[in-house]
Amino acid sequence: MHLPSDSPAGTVVVLALAAYLEVQGDACFQSGLYHSSGARQIGLFAAGAAVLICYSLFLNSSKIDFGKLLGIYVVLFFLVAQIVAGVQFQQSPNNPSTSVVPLWLLAA
């Protein structure tokens, strides 16, 4: 599979998509643990596992050196997690100024 990671913009796209997959996998588990039971809970756990497997395959099949880009990934993961928490779970950070720090790190 060829991913658009040959350019800096492509690398950011790959990392952002990987962060989105990881956050969505975690969101499935959170929904299964706290918002469902029975067959729906099992389905959410299975979906979370499937999405996290896709995340791993997606990230590991790219040509990026993940170890060197881990800091950028952490910032992107945090931003994506904040967006998903707000949209899917109607959760917001306790201190909104903490959401700005990763933007400063990304700009640096």
mmCIF file of N, CA, C and O in Angstrom:
data_model
loop_
_atom_site.group_PDB
_atom_site.id
_atom_site.type_symbol
_atom_site.label_atom_id
_atom_site.label_comp_id
_atom_site.label_asym_id
_atom_site.label_seq_id
_atom_site.Cartn_x
_atom_site.Cartn_y
_atom_site.Cartn_z
ATOM 1 N N MET A 1 0.853 -1.171 0.000
ATOM 2 C CA MET A 1 0.000 0.000 0.000
ATOM 3 C C MET A 1 0.900 1.235 0.000
ATOM 4 O O MET A 1 1.817 1.362 0.804
ATOM 5 N N HIS A 2 0.624 2.173 -0.893
ATOM 6 C CA HIS A 2 1.415 3.391 -0.999
ATOM 7 C C HIS A 2 0.668 4.529 -0.309
ATOM 8 O O HIS A 2 -0.456 4.859 -0.674
ATOM 9 N N LEU A 3 1.303 5.107 0.696
ATOM 10 C CA LEU A 3 0.718 6.217 1.425
ATOM 11 C C LEU A 3 1.452 7.491 1.065
ATOM 12 O O LEU A 3 2.638 7.463 0.744
ATOM 13 N N PRO A 4 0.772 8.641 1.127
ATOM 14 C CA PRO A 4 1.390 9.902 0.713
ATOM 15 C C PRO A 4 2.354 10.474 1.740
ATOM 16 O O PRO A 4 2.226 11.598 2.191
ATOM 17 N N SER A 5 3.341 9.684 2.142
ATOM 18 C CA SER A 5 4.245 10.142 3.195
ATOM 19 C C SER A 5 5.601 10.568 2.656
ATOM 20 O O SER A 5 6.553 10.687 3.410
ATOM 21 N N ASP A 6 5.699 10.800 1.347
ATOM 22 C CA ASP A 6 6.977 11.186 0.750
ATOM 23 C C ASP A 6 7.295 12.663 0.954
ATOM 24 O O ASP A 6 8.431 13.079 0.789
ATOM 25 N N SER A 7 6.310 13.475 1.291
ATOM 26 C CA SER A 7 6.521 14.906 1.501
ATOM 27 C C SER A 7 6.170 15.255 2.943
ATOM 28 O O SER A 7 5.491 14.484 3.624
ATOM 29 N N PRO A 8 6.625 16.404 3.416
ATOM 30 C CA PRO A 8 6.259 16.813 4.780
ATOM 31 C C PRO A 8 4.741 16.904 4.977
ATOM 32 O O PRO A 8 4.222 16.474 6.000
ATOM 33 N N ALA A 9 4.030 17.453 3.986
ATOM 34 C CA ALA A 9 2.564 17.548 4.100
ATOM 35 C C ALA A 9 1.943 16.157 4.127
ATOM 36 O O ALA A 9 1.008 15.894 4.892
ATOM 37 N N GLY A 10 2.463 15.258 3.312
ATOM 38 C CA GLY A 10 1.956 13.882 3.301
ATOM 39 C C GLY A 10 2.203 13.181 4.611
ATOM 40 O O GLY A 10 1.359 12.415 5.087
ATOM 41 N N THR A 11 3.358 13.453 5.210
ATOM 42 C CA THR A 11 3.673 12.859 6.509
ATOM 43 C C THR A 11 2.689 13.335 7.570
ATOM 44 O O THR A 11 2.210 12.539 8.386
ATOM 45 N N VAL A 12 2.370 14.619 7.560
ATOM 46 C CA VAL A 12 1.404 15.160 8.527
ATOM 47 C C VAL A 12 0.031 14.532 8.298
ATOM 48 O O VAL A 12 -0.669 14.187 9.260
ATOM 49 N N VAL A 13 -0.352 14.343 7.038
ATOM 50 C CA VAL A 13 -1.639 13.708 6.733
ATOM 51 C C VAL A 13 -1.664 12.281 7.274
ATOM 52 O O VAL A 13 -2.642 11.859 7.906
ATOM 53 N N VAL A 14 -0.591 11.526 7.048
ATOM 54 C CA VAL A 14 -0.523 10.149 7.549
ATOM 55 C C VAL A 14 -0.615 10.137 9.070
ATOM 56 O O VAL A 14 -1.365 9.347 9.658
ATOM 57 N N LEU A 15 0.132 11.020 9.731
ATOM 58 C CA LEU A 15 0.092 11.071 11.195
ATOM 59 C C LEU A 15 -1.283 11.488 11.706
ATOM 60 O O LEU A 15 -1.768 10.948 12.708
ATOM 61 N N ALA A 16 -1.923 12.443 11.042
ATOM 62 C CA ALA A 16 -3.259 12.893 11.460
ATOM 63 C C ALA A 16 -4.283 11.778 11.289
ATOM 64 O O ALA A 16 -5.130 11.566 12.168
ATOM 65 N N LEU A 17 -4.218 11.042 10.183
ATOM 66 C CA LEU A 17 -5.147 9.922 9.981
ATOM 67 C C LEU A 17 -4.898 8.808 10.995
ATOM 68 O O LEU A 17 -5.843 8.205 11.509
ATOM 69 N N ALA A 18 -3.623 8.557 11.294
ATOM 70 C CA ALA A 18 -3.302 7.552 12.307
ATOM 71 C C ALA A 18 -3.843 7.977 13.670
ATOM 72 O O ALA A 18 -4.419 7.160 14.403
ATOM 73 N N ALA A 19 -3.684 9.252 14.000
ATOM 74 C CA ALA A 19 -4.207 9.755 15.276
ATOM 75 C C ALA A 19 -5.721 9.610 15.319
ATOM 76 O O ALA A 19 -6.289 9.211 16.344
ATOM 77 N N TYR A 20 -6.387 9.915 14.198
ATOM 78 C CA TYR A 20 -7.845 9.790 14.149
ATOM 79 C C TYR A 20 -8.274 8.341 14.362
ATOM 80 O O TYR A 20 -9.216 8.081 15.122
ATOM 81 N N LEU A 21 -7.597 7.409 13.723
ATOM 82 C CA LEU A 21 -7.946 5.992 13.909
ATOM 83 C C LEU A 21 -7.725 5.559 15.353
ATOM 84 O O LEU A 21 -8.559 4.860 15.933
ATOM 85 N N GLU A 22 -6.613 5.983 15.948
ATOM 86 C CA GLU A 22 -6.354 5.605 17.335
ATOM 87 C C GLU A 22 -7.402 6.191 18.275
ATOM 88 O O GLU A 22 -7.910 5.504 19.169
ATOM 89 N N VAL A 23 -7.749 7.440 18.071
ATOM 90 C CA VAL A 23 -8.753 8.092 18.922
ATOM 91 C C VAL A 23 -10.113 7.413 18.750
ATOM 92 O O VAL A 23 -10.824 7.167 19.736
ATOM 93 N N GLN A 24 -10.488 7.078 17.527
ATOM 94 C CA GLN A 24 -11.782 6.425 17.306
ATOM 95 C C GLN A 24 -11.813 5.025 17.924
ATOM 96 O O GLN A 24 -12.840 4.597 18.463
ATOM 97 N N GLY A 25 -10.696 4.303 17.852
ATOM 98 C CA GLY A 25 -10.631 2.999 18.517
ATOM 99 C C GLY A 25 -10.816 3.135 20.012
ATOM 100 O O GLY A 25 -11.581 2.386 20.641
ATOM 101 N N ASP A 26 -10.144 4.114 20.596
ATOM 102 C CA ASP A 26 -10.304 4.376 22.028
ATOM 103 C C ASP A 26 -11.732 4.814 22.354
ATOM 104 O O ASP A 26 -12.292 4.434 23.386
ATOM 105 N N ALA A 27 -12.336 5.596 21.468
ATOM 106 C CA ALA A 27 -13.711 6.059 21.686
ATOM 107 C C ALA A 27 -14.691 4.886 21.689
ATOM 108 O O ALA A 27 -15.659 4.886 22.458
ATOM 109 N N CYS A 28 -14.438 3.888 20.843
ATOM 110 C CA CYS A 28 -15.296 2.695 20.852
ATOM 111 C C CYS A 28 -15.222 1.996 22.209
ATOM 112 O O CYS A 28 -16.248 1.587 22.760
ATOM 113 N N PHE A 29 -14.016 1.870 22.731
ATOM 114 C CA PHE A 29 -13.874 1.237 24.043
ATOM 115 C C PHE A 29 -14.530 2.069 25.140
ATOM 116 O O PHE A 29 -15.185 1.528 26.030
ATOM 117 N N GLN A 30 -14.383 3.388 25.072
ATOM 118 C CA GLN A 30 -15.018 4.246 26.072
ATOM 119 C C GLN A 30 -16.540 4.101 26.007
ATOM 120 O O GLN A 30 -17.209 4.000 27.035
ATOM 121 N N SER A 31 -17.081 4.087 24.813
ATOM 122 C CA SER A 31 -18.534 3.916 24.662
ATOM 123 C C SER A 31 -18.974 2.559 25.187
ATOM 124 O O SER A 31 -20.020 2.436 25.822
ATOM 125 N N GLY A 32 -18.172 1.538 24.905
ATOM 126 C CA GLY A 32 -18.510 0.199 25.389
ATOM 127 C C GLY A 32 -18.457 0.094 26.902
ATOM 128 O O GLY A 32 -19.308 -0.540 27.523
ATOM 129 N N LEU A 33 -17.480 0.741 27.502
ATOM 130 C CA LEU A 33 -17.328 0.664 28.953
ATOM 131 C C LEU A 33 -18.384 1.462 29.705
ATOM 132 O O LEU A 33 -18.898 1.020 30.734
ATOM 133 N N TYR A 34 -18.711 2.663 29.201
ATOM 134 C CA TYR A 34 -19.516 3.586 29.999
ATOM 135 C C TYR A 34 -20.913 3.868 29.462
ATOM 136 O O TYR A 34 -21.721 4.447 30.178
ATOM 137 N N HIS A 35 -21.201 3.485 28.226
ATOM 138 C CA HIS A 35 -22.475 3.888 27.644
ATOM 139 C C HIS A 35 -23.287 2.737 27.041
ATOM 140 O O HIS A 35 -24.232 2.994 26.302
ATOM 141 N N SER A 36 -22.923 1.506 27.331
ATOM 142 C CA SER A 36 -23.681 0.400 26.756
ATOM 143 C C SER A 36 -23.484 -0.862 27.582
ATOM 144 O O SER A 36 -22.660 -0.904 28.486
ATOM 145 N N SER A 37 -24.251 -1.869 27.227
ATOM 146 C CA SER A 37 -24.119 -3.160 27.888
ATOM 147 C C SER A 37 -24.571 -4.250 26.921
ATOM 148 O O SER A 37 -25.116 -3.963 25.855
ATOM 149 N N GLY A 38 -24.338 -5.498 27.297
ATOM 150 C CA GLY A 38 -24.788 -6.634 26.513
ATOM 151 C C GLY A 38 -24.119 -6.741 25.160
ATOM 152 O O GLY A 38 -22.917 -6.507 25.010
ATOM 153 N N ALA A 39 -24.924 -7.078 24.157
ATOM 154 C CA ALA A 39 -24.404 -7.293 22.803
ATOM 155 C C ALA A 39 -23.804 -6.008 22.221
ATOM 156 O O ALA A 39 -22.795 -6.048 21.511
ATOM 157 N N ARG A 40 -24.417 -4.868 22.529
ATOM 158 C CA ARG A 40 -23.880 -3.596 22.024
ATOM 159 C C ARG A 40 -22.479 -3.338 22.595
ATOM 160 O O ARG A 40 -21.594 -2.876 21.888
ATOM 161 N N GLN A 41 -22.287 -3.650 23.860
ATOM 162 C CA GLN A 41 -20.990 -3.467 24.479
ATOM 163 C C GLN A 41 -19.937 -4.352 23.807
ATOM 164 O O GLN A 41 -18.837 -3.896 23.488
ATOM 165 N N ILE A 42 -20.281 -5.600 23.569
ATOM 166 C CA ILE A 42 -19.361 -6.517 22.901
ATOM 167 C C ILE A 42 -19.055 -6.020 21.485
ATOM 168 O O ILE A 42 -17.907 -6.059 21.039
ATOM 169 N N GLY A 43 -20.082 -5.521 20.795
ATOM 170 C CA GLY A 43 -19.884 -4.983 19.456
ATOM 171 C C GLY A 43 -18.947 -3.782 19.448
ATOM 172 O O GLY A 43 -18.098 -3.649 18.561
ATOM 173 N N LEU A 44 -19.102 -2.902 20.431
ATOM 174 C CA LEU A 44 -18.222 -1.739 20.521
ATOM 175 C C LEU A 44 -16.783 -2.146 20.842
ATOM 176 O O LEU A 44 -15.831 -1.574 20.295
ATOM 177 N N PHE A 45 -16.611 -3.140 21.700
ATOM 178 C CA PHE A 45 -15.265 -3.639 21.987
ATOM 179 C C PHE A 45 -14.640 -4.240 20.730
ATOM 180 O O PHE A 45 -13.462 -4.011 20.435
ATOM 181 N N ALA A 46 -15.421 -5.016 19.973
ATOM 182 C CA ALA A 46 -14.915 -5.616 18.729
ATOM 183 C C ALA A 46 -14.581 -4.530 17.708
ATOM 184 O O ALA A 46 -13.546 -4.600 17.031
ATOM 185 N N ALA A 47 -15.438 -3.517 17.610
ATOM 186 C CA ALA A 47 -15.176 -2.412 16.679
ATOM 187 C C ALA A 47 -13.917 -1.655 17.098
ATOM 188 O O ALA A 47 -13.087 -1.298 16.246
ATOM 189 N N GLY A 48 -13.761 -1.410 18.387
ATOM 190 C CA GLY A 48 -12.568 -0.733 18.877
ATOM 191 C C GLY A 48 -11.310 -1.515 18.557
ATOM 192 O O GLY A 48 -10.309 -0.942 18.109
ATOM 193 N N ALA A 49 -11.357 -2.828 18.758
ATOM 194 C CA ALA A 49 -10.194 -3.667 18.442
ATOM 195 C C ALA A 49 -9.898 -3.619 16.944
ATOM 196 O O ALA A 49 -8.731 -3.498 16.539
ATOM 197 N N ALA A 50 -10.929 -3.687 16.118
ATOM 198 C CA ALA A 50 -10.734 -3.646 14.665
ATOM 199 C C ALA A 50 -10.133 -2.311 14.220
ATOM 200 O O ALA A 50 -9.219 -2.276 13.387
ATOM 201 N N VAL A 51 -10.639 -1.216 14.774
ATOM 202 C CA VAL A 51 -10.121 0.107 14.399
ATOM 203 C C VAL A 51 -8.672 0.255 14.858
ATOM 204 O O VAL A 51 -7.835 0.802 14.118
ATOM 205 N N LEU A 52 -8.334 -0.237 16.042
ATOM 206 C CA LEU A 52 -6.954 -0.134 16.513
ATOM 207 C C LEU A 52 -6.012 -1.021 15.694
ATOM 208 O O LEU A 52 -4.851 -0.654 15.470
ATOM 209 N N ILE A 53 -6.491 -2.147 15.212
ATOM 210 C CA ILE A 53 -5.691 -2.974 14.306
ATOM 211 C C ILE A 53 -5.461 -2.230 12.997
ATOM 212 O O ILE A 53 -4.343 -2.202 12.472
ATOM 213 N N CYS A 54 -6.504 -1.588 12.482
ATOM 214 C CA CYS A 54 -6.357 -0.786 11.257
ATOM 215 C C CYS A 54 -5.363 0.347 11.464
ATOM 216 O O CYS A 54 -4.542 0.638 10.587
ATOM 217 N N TYR A 55 -5.429 0.992 12.621
ATOM 218 C CA TYR A 55 -4.488 2.061 12.959
ATOM 219 C C TYR A 55 -3.051 1.541 12.896
ATOM 220 O O TYR A 55 -2.172 2.155 12.288
ATOM 221 N N SER A 56 -2.821 0.394 13.517
ATOM 222 C CA SER A 56 -1.476 -0.167 13.551
ATOM 223 C C SER A 56 -0.990 -0.536 12.152
ATOM 224 O O SER A 56 0.145 -0.237 11.774
ATOM 225 N N LEU A 57 -1.844 -1.182 11.375
ATOM 226 C CA LEU A 57 -1.466 -1.536 10.007
ATOM 227 C C LEU A 57 -1.207 -0.296 9.167
ATOM 228 O O LEU A 57 -0.257 -0.246 8.389
ATOM 229 N N PHE A 58 -2.058 0.701 9.296
ATOM 230 C CA PHE A 58 -1.921 1.945 8.534
ATOM 231 C C PHE A 58 -0.602 2.637 8.863
ATOM 232 O O PHE A 58 0.169 2.991 7.976
ATOM 233 N N LEU A 59 -0.332 2.808 10.140
ATOM 234 C CA LEU A 59 0.867 3.527 10.556
ATOM 235 C C LEU A 59 2.123 2.748 10.200
ATOM 236 O O LEU A 59 3.097 3.313 9.702
ATOM 237 N N ASN A 60 2.115 1.450 10.429
ATOM 238 C CA ASN A 60 3.309 0.649 10.185
ATOM 239 C C ASN A 60 3.558 0.357 8.715
ATOM 240 O O ASN A 60 4.660 -0.039 8.347
ATOM 241 N N SER A 61 2.560 0.540 7.866
ATOM 242 C CA SER A 61 2.773 0.337 6.434
ATOM 243 C C SER A 61 3.229 1.610 5.733
ATOM 244 O O SER A 61 3.557 1.586 4.552
ATOM 245 N N SER A 62 3.261 2.723 6.457
ATOM 246 C CA SER A 62 3.757 3.964 5.870
ATOM 247 C C SER A 62 5.287 3.965 5.926
ATOM 248 O O SER A 62 5.900 3.181 6.632
ATOM 249 N N LYS A 63 5.882 4.874 5.181
ATOM 250 C CA LYS A 63 7.345 4.944 5.107
ATOM 251 C C LYS A 63 7.935 5.925 6.115
ATOM 252 O O LYS A 63 9.113 6.196 6.081
ATOM 253 N N ILE A 64 7.129 6.453 7.026
ATOM 254 C CA ILE A 64 7.629 7.469 7.947
ATOM 255 C C ILE A 64 8.442 6.837 9.065
ATOM 256 O O ILE A 64 8.227 5.684 9.436
ATOM 257 N N ASP A 65 9.388 7.579 9.582
ATOM 258 C CA ASP A 65 10.174 7.153 10.725
ATOM 259 C C ASP A 65 9.436 7.627 11.980
ATOM 260 O O ASP A 65 9.630 8.751 12.455
ATOM 261 N N PHE A 66 8.569 6.775 12.487
ATOM 262 C CA PHE A 66 7.674 7.151 13.578
ATOM 263 C C PHE A 66 8.444 7.608 14.813
ATOM 264 O O PHE A 66 8.030 8.523 15.513
ATOM 265 N N GLY A 67 9.575 6.990 15.103
ATOM 266 C CA GLY A 67 10.359 7.362 16.272
ATOM 267 C C GLY A 67 10.816 8.813 16.236
ATOM 268 O O GLY A 67 10.825 9.498 17.251
ATOM 269 N N LYS A 68 11.169 9.295 15.048
ATOM 270 C CA LYS A 68 11.626 10.677 14.918
ATOM 271 C C LYS A 68 10.463 11.664 14.929
ATOM 272 O O LYS A 68 10.653 12.842 15.188
ATOM 273 N N LEU A 69 9.270 11.200 14.617
ATOM 274 C CA LEU A 69 8.107 12.085 14.504
ATOM 275 C C LEU A 69 7.124 11.926 15.655
ATOM 276 O O LEU A 69 6.007 12.419 15.598
ATOM 277 N N LEU A 70 7.538 11.241 16.705
ATOM 278 C CA LEU A 70 6.639 10.963 17.824
ATOM 279 C C LEU A 70 6.100 12.232 18.468
ATOM 280 O O LEU A 70 4.926 12.304 18.824
ATOM 281 N N GLY A 71 6.919 13.252 18.597
ATOM 282 C CA GLY A 71 6.457 14.511 19.209
ATOM 283 C C GLY A 71 5.328 15.144 18.414
ATOM 284 O O GLY A 71 4.333 15.601 18.986
ATOM 285 N N ILE A 72 5.469 15.172 17.104
ATOM 286 C CA ILE A 72 4.406 15.723 16.253
ATOM 287 C C ILE A 72 3.152 14.871 16.377
ATOM 288 O O ILE A 72 2.037 15.388 16.460
ATOM 289 N N TYR A 73 3.338 13.540 16.426
ATOM 290 C CA TYR A 73 2.188 12.647 16.550
ATOM 291 C C TYR A 73 1.439 12.899 17.857
ATOM 292 O O TYR A 73 0.202 12.929 17.876
ATOM 293 N N VAL A 74 2.155 13.090 18.941
ATOM 294 C CA VAL A 74 1.513 13.326 20.242
ATOM 295 C C VAL A 74 0.660 14.599 20.192
ATOM 296 O O VAL A 74 -0.471 14.623 20.693
ATOM 297 N N VAL A 75 1.183 15.639 19.566
ATOM 298 C CA VAL A 75 0.427 16.887 19.439
ATOM 299 C C VAL A 75 -0.829 16.653 18.597
ATOM 300 O O VAL A 75 -1.931 17.067 18.973
ATOM 301 N N LEU A 76 -0.675 15.970 17.458
ATOM 302 C CA LEU A 76 -1.834 15.699 16.600
ATOM 303 C C LEU A 76 -2.856 14.815 17.317
ATOM 304 O O LEU A 76 -4.063 15.037 17.221
ATOM 305 N N PHE A 77 -2.363 13.810 18.047
ATOM 306 C CA PHE A 77 -3.257 12.936 18.805
ATOM 307 C C PHE A 77 -4.064 13.746 19.816
ATOM 308 O O PHE A 77 -5.273 13.574 19.941
ATOM 309 N N PHE A 78 -3.387 14.639 20.533
ATOM 310 C CA PHE A 78 -4.077 15.457 21.525
ATOM 311 C C PHE A 78 -5.158 16.311 20.874
ATOM 312 O O PHE A 78 -6.284 16.394 21.379
ATOM 313 N N LEU A 79 -4.841 16.949 19.760
ATOM 314 C CA LEU A 79 -5.815 17.804 19.081
ATOM 315 C C LEU A 79 -7.004 17.002 18.576
ATOM 316 O O LEU A 79 -8.164 17.394 18.764
ATOM 317 N N VAL A 80 -6.738 15.861 17.954
ATOM 318 C CA VAL A 80 -7.821 15.014 17.448
ATOM 319 C C VAL A 80 -8.664 14.501 18.612
ATOM 320 O O VAL A 80 -9.899 14.487 18.535
ATOM 321 N N ALA A 81 -8.014 14.106 19.703
ATOM 322 C CA ALA A 81 -8.750 13.608 20.872
ATOM 323 C C ALA A 81 -9.666 14.686 21.446
ATOM 324 O O ALA A 81 -10.799 14.391 21.851
ATOM 325 N N GLN A 82 -9.216 15.923 21.476
ATOM 326 C CA GLN A 82 -10.055 17.012 21.979
ATOM 327 C C GLN A 82 -11.268 17.234 21.079
ATOM 328 O O GLN A 82 -12.383 17.457 21.567
ATOM 329 N N ILE A 83 -11.061 17.170 19.786
ATOM 330 C CA ILE A 83 -12.171 17.356 18.843
ATOM 331 C C ILE A 83 -13.177 16.223 18.979
ATOM 332 O O ILE A 83 -14.386 16.461 19.072
ATOM 333 N N VAL A 84 -12.703 14.990 19.015
ATOM 334 C CA VAL A 84 -13.603 13.839 19.143
ATOM 335 C C VAL A 84 -14.329 13.871 20.482
ATOM 336 O O VAL A 84 -15.533 13.590 20.549
ATOM 337 N N ALA A 85 -13.632 14.227 21.555
ATOM 338 C CA ALA A 85 -14.276 14.306 22.873
ATOM 339 C C ALA A 85 -15.402 15.329 22.854
ATOM 340 O O ALA A 85 -16.477 15.100 23.421
ATOM 341 N N GLY A 86 -15.182 16.447 22.206
ATOM 342 C CA GLY A 86 -16.221 17.473 22.128
ATOM 343 C C GLY A 86 -17.384 17.077 21.243
ATOM 344 O O GLY A 86 -18.545 17.272 21.603
ATOM 345 N N VAL A 87 -17.099 16.491 20.095
ATOM 346 C CA VAL A 87 -18.148 16.165 19.127
ATOM 347 C C VAL A 87 -18.921 14.907 19.519
ATOM 348 O O VAL A 87 -20.150 14.900 19.528
ATOM 349 N N GLN A 88 -18.212 13.835 19.869
ATOM 350 C CA GLN A 88 -18.881 12.565 20.148
ATOM 351 C C GLN A 88 -19.401 12.442 21.569
ATOM 352 O O GLN A 88 -20.410 11.786 21.800
ATOM 353 N N PHE A 89 -18.682 13.027 22.518
ATOM 354 C CA PHE A 89 -19.037 12.820 23.924
ATOM 355 C C PHE A 89 -19.455 14.094 24.636
ATOM 356 O O PHE A 89 -19.705 14.071 25.838
ATOM 357 N N GLN A 90 -19.500 15.220 23.926
ATOM 358 C CA GLN A 90 -19.861 16.514 24.501
ATOM 359 C C GLN A 90 -19.026 16.826 25.740
ATOM 360 O O GLN A 90 -19.513 17.358 26.730
ATOM 361 N N GLN A 91 -17.735 16.494 25.678
ATOM 362 C CA GLN A 91 -16.804 16.776 26.759
ATOM 363 C C GLN A 91 -15.889 17.908 26.322
ATOM 364 O O GLN A 91 -15.486 17.981 25.176
ATOM 365 N N SER A 92 -15.579 18.772 27.246
ATOM 366 C CA SER A 92 -14.631 19.836 26.944
ATOM 367 C C SER A 92 -13.544 19.826 28.000
ATOM 368 O O SER A 92 -13.755 19.345 29.114
ATOM 369 N N PRO A 93 -12.358 20.355 27.660
ATOM 370 C CA PRO A 93 -11.288 20.389 28.663
ATOM 371 C C PRO A 93 -11.698 21.238 29.861
ATOM 372 O O PRO A 93 -12.428 22.218 29.707
ATOM 373 N N ASN A 94 -11.234 20.869 31.045
ATOM 374 C CA ASN A 94 -11.527 21.657 32.244
ATOM 375 C C ASN A 94 -10.943 23.048 32.130
ATOM 376 O O ASN A 94 -11.516 24.016 32.594
ATOM 377 N N ASN A 95 -9.782 23.139 31.516
ATOM 378 C CA ASN A 95 -9.102 24.417 31.349
ATOM 379 C C ASN A 95 -8.846 24.602 29.852
ATOM 380 O O ASN A 95 -7.912 24.022 29.316
ATOM 381 N N PRO A 96 -9.675 25.399 29.165
ATOM 382 C CA PRO A 96 -9.522 25.536 27.713
ATOM 383 C C PRO A 96 -8.137 25.999 27.272
ATOM 384 O O PRO A 96 -7.723 25.713 26.162
ATOM 385 N N SER A 97 -7.400 26.672 28.122
ATOM 386 C CA SER A 97 -6.064 27.118 27.721
ATOM 387 C C SER A 97 -5.119 25.944 27.488
ATOM 388 O O SER A 97 -4.124 26.082 26.780
ATOM 389 N N THR A 98 -5.413 24.773 28.068
ATOM 390 C CA THR A 98 -4.551 23.612 27.848
ATOM 391 C C THR A 98 -4.633 23.122 26.416
ATOM 392 O O THR A 98 -3.729 22.434 25.947
ATOM 393 N N SER A 99 -5.674 23.453 25.702
ATOM 394 C CA SER A 99 -5.789 23.048 24.305
ATOM 395 C C SER A 99 -4.897 23.871 23.398
ATOM 396 O O SER A 99 -4.625 23.481 22.275
ATOM 397 N N VAL A 100 -4.427 25.007 23.867
ATOM 398 C CA VAL A 100 -3.589 25.882 23.051
ATOM 399 C C VAL A 100 -2.128 25.452 23.111
ATOM 400 O O VAL A 100 -1.385 25.628 22.150
ATOM 401 N N VAL A 101 -1.690 24.819 24.192
ATOM 402 C CA VAL A 101 -0.299 24.435 24.352
ATOM 403 C C VAL A 101 0.182 23.546 23.211
ATOM 404 O O VAL A 101 1.253 23.795 22.641
ATOM 405 N N PRO A 102 -0.558 22.500 22.809
ATOM 406 C CA PRO A 102 -0.081 21.699 21.683
ATOM 407 C C PRO A 102 0.063 22.498 20.390
ATOM 408 O O PRO A 102 0.935 22.198 19.586
ATOM 409 N N LEU A 103 -0.742 23.507 20.209
ATOM 410 C CA LEU A 103 -0.597 24.347 19.016
ATOM 411 C C LEU A 103 0.728 25.099 19.062
ATOM 412 O O LEU A 103 1.400 25.252 18.043
ATOM 413 N N TRP A 104 1.128 25.556 20.237
ATOM 414 C CA TRP A 104 2.422 26.214 20.377
ATOM 415 C C TRP A 104 3.548 25.236 20.076
ATOM 416 O O TRP A 104 4.524 25.574 19.429
ATOM 417 N N LEU A 105 3.395 23.999 20.579
ATOM 418 C CA LEU A 105 4.428 22.987 20.334
ATOM 419 C C LEU A 105 4.524 22.644 18.855
ATOM 420 O O LEU A 105 5.608 22.440 18.334
ATOM 421 N N LEU A 106 3.387 22.575 18.187
ATOM 422 C CA LEU A 106 3.374 22.256 16.772
ATOM 423 C C LEU A 106 4.027 23.377 15.960
ATOM 424 O O LEU A 106 4.753 23.128 15.003
ATOM 425 N N ALA A 107 3.791 24.610 16.371
ATOM 426 C CA ALA A 107 4.371 25.757 15.667
ATOM 427 C C ALA A 107 5.885 25.827 15.882
ATOM 428 O O ALA A 107 6.604 26.330 15.031
ATOM 429 N N ALA A 108 6.355 25.325 17.014
ATOM 430 C CA ALA A 108 7.792 25.378 17.309
ATOM 431 C C ALA A 108 8.519 24.395 16.479
ATOM 432 O O ALA A 108 9.181 24.301 15.687
#
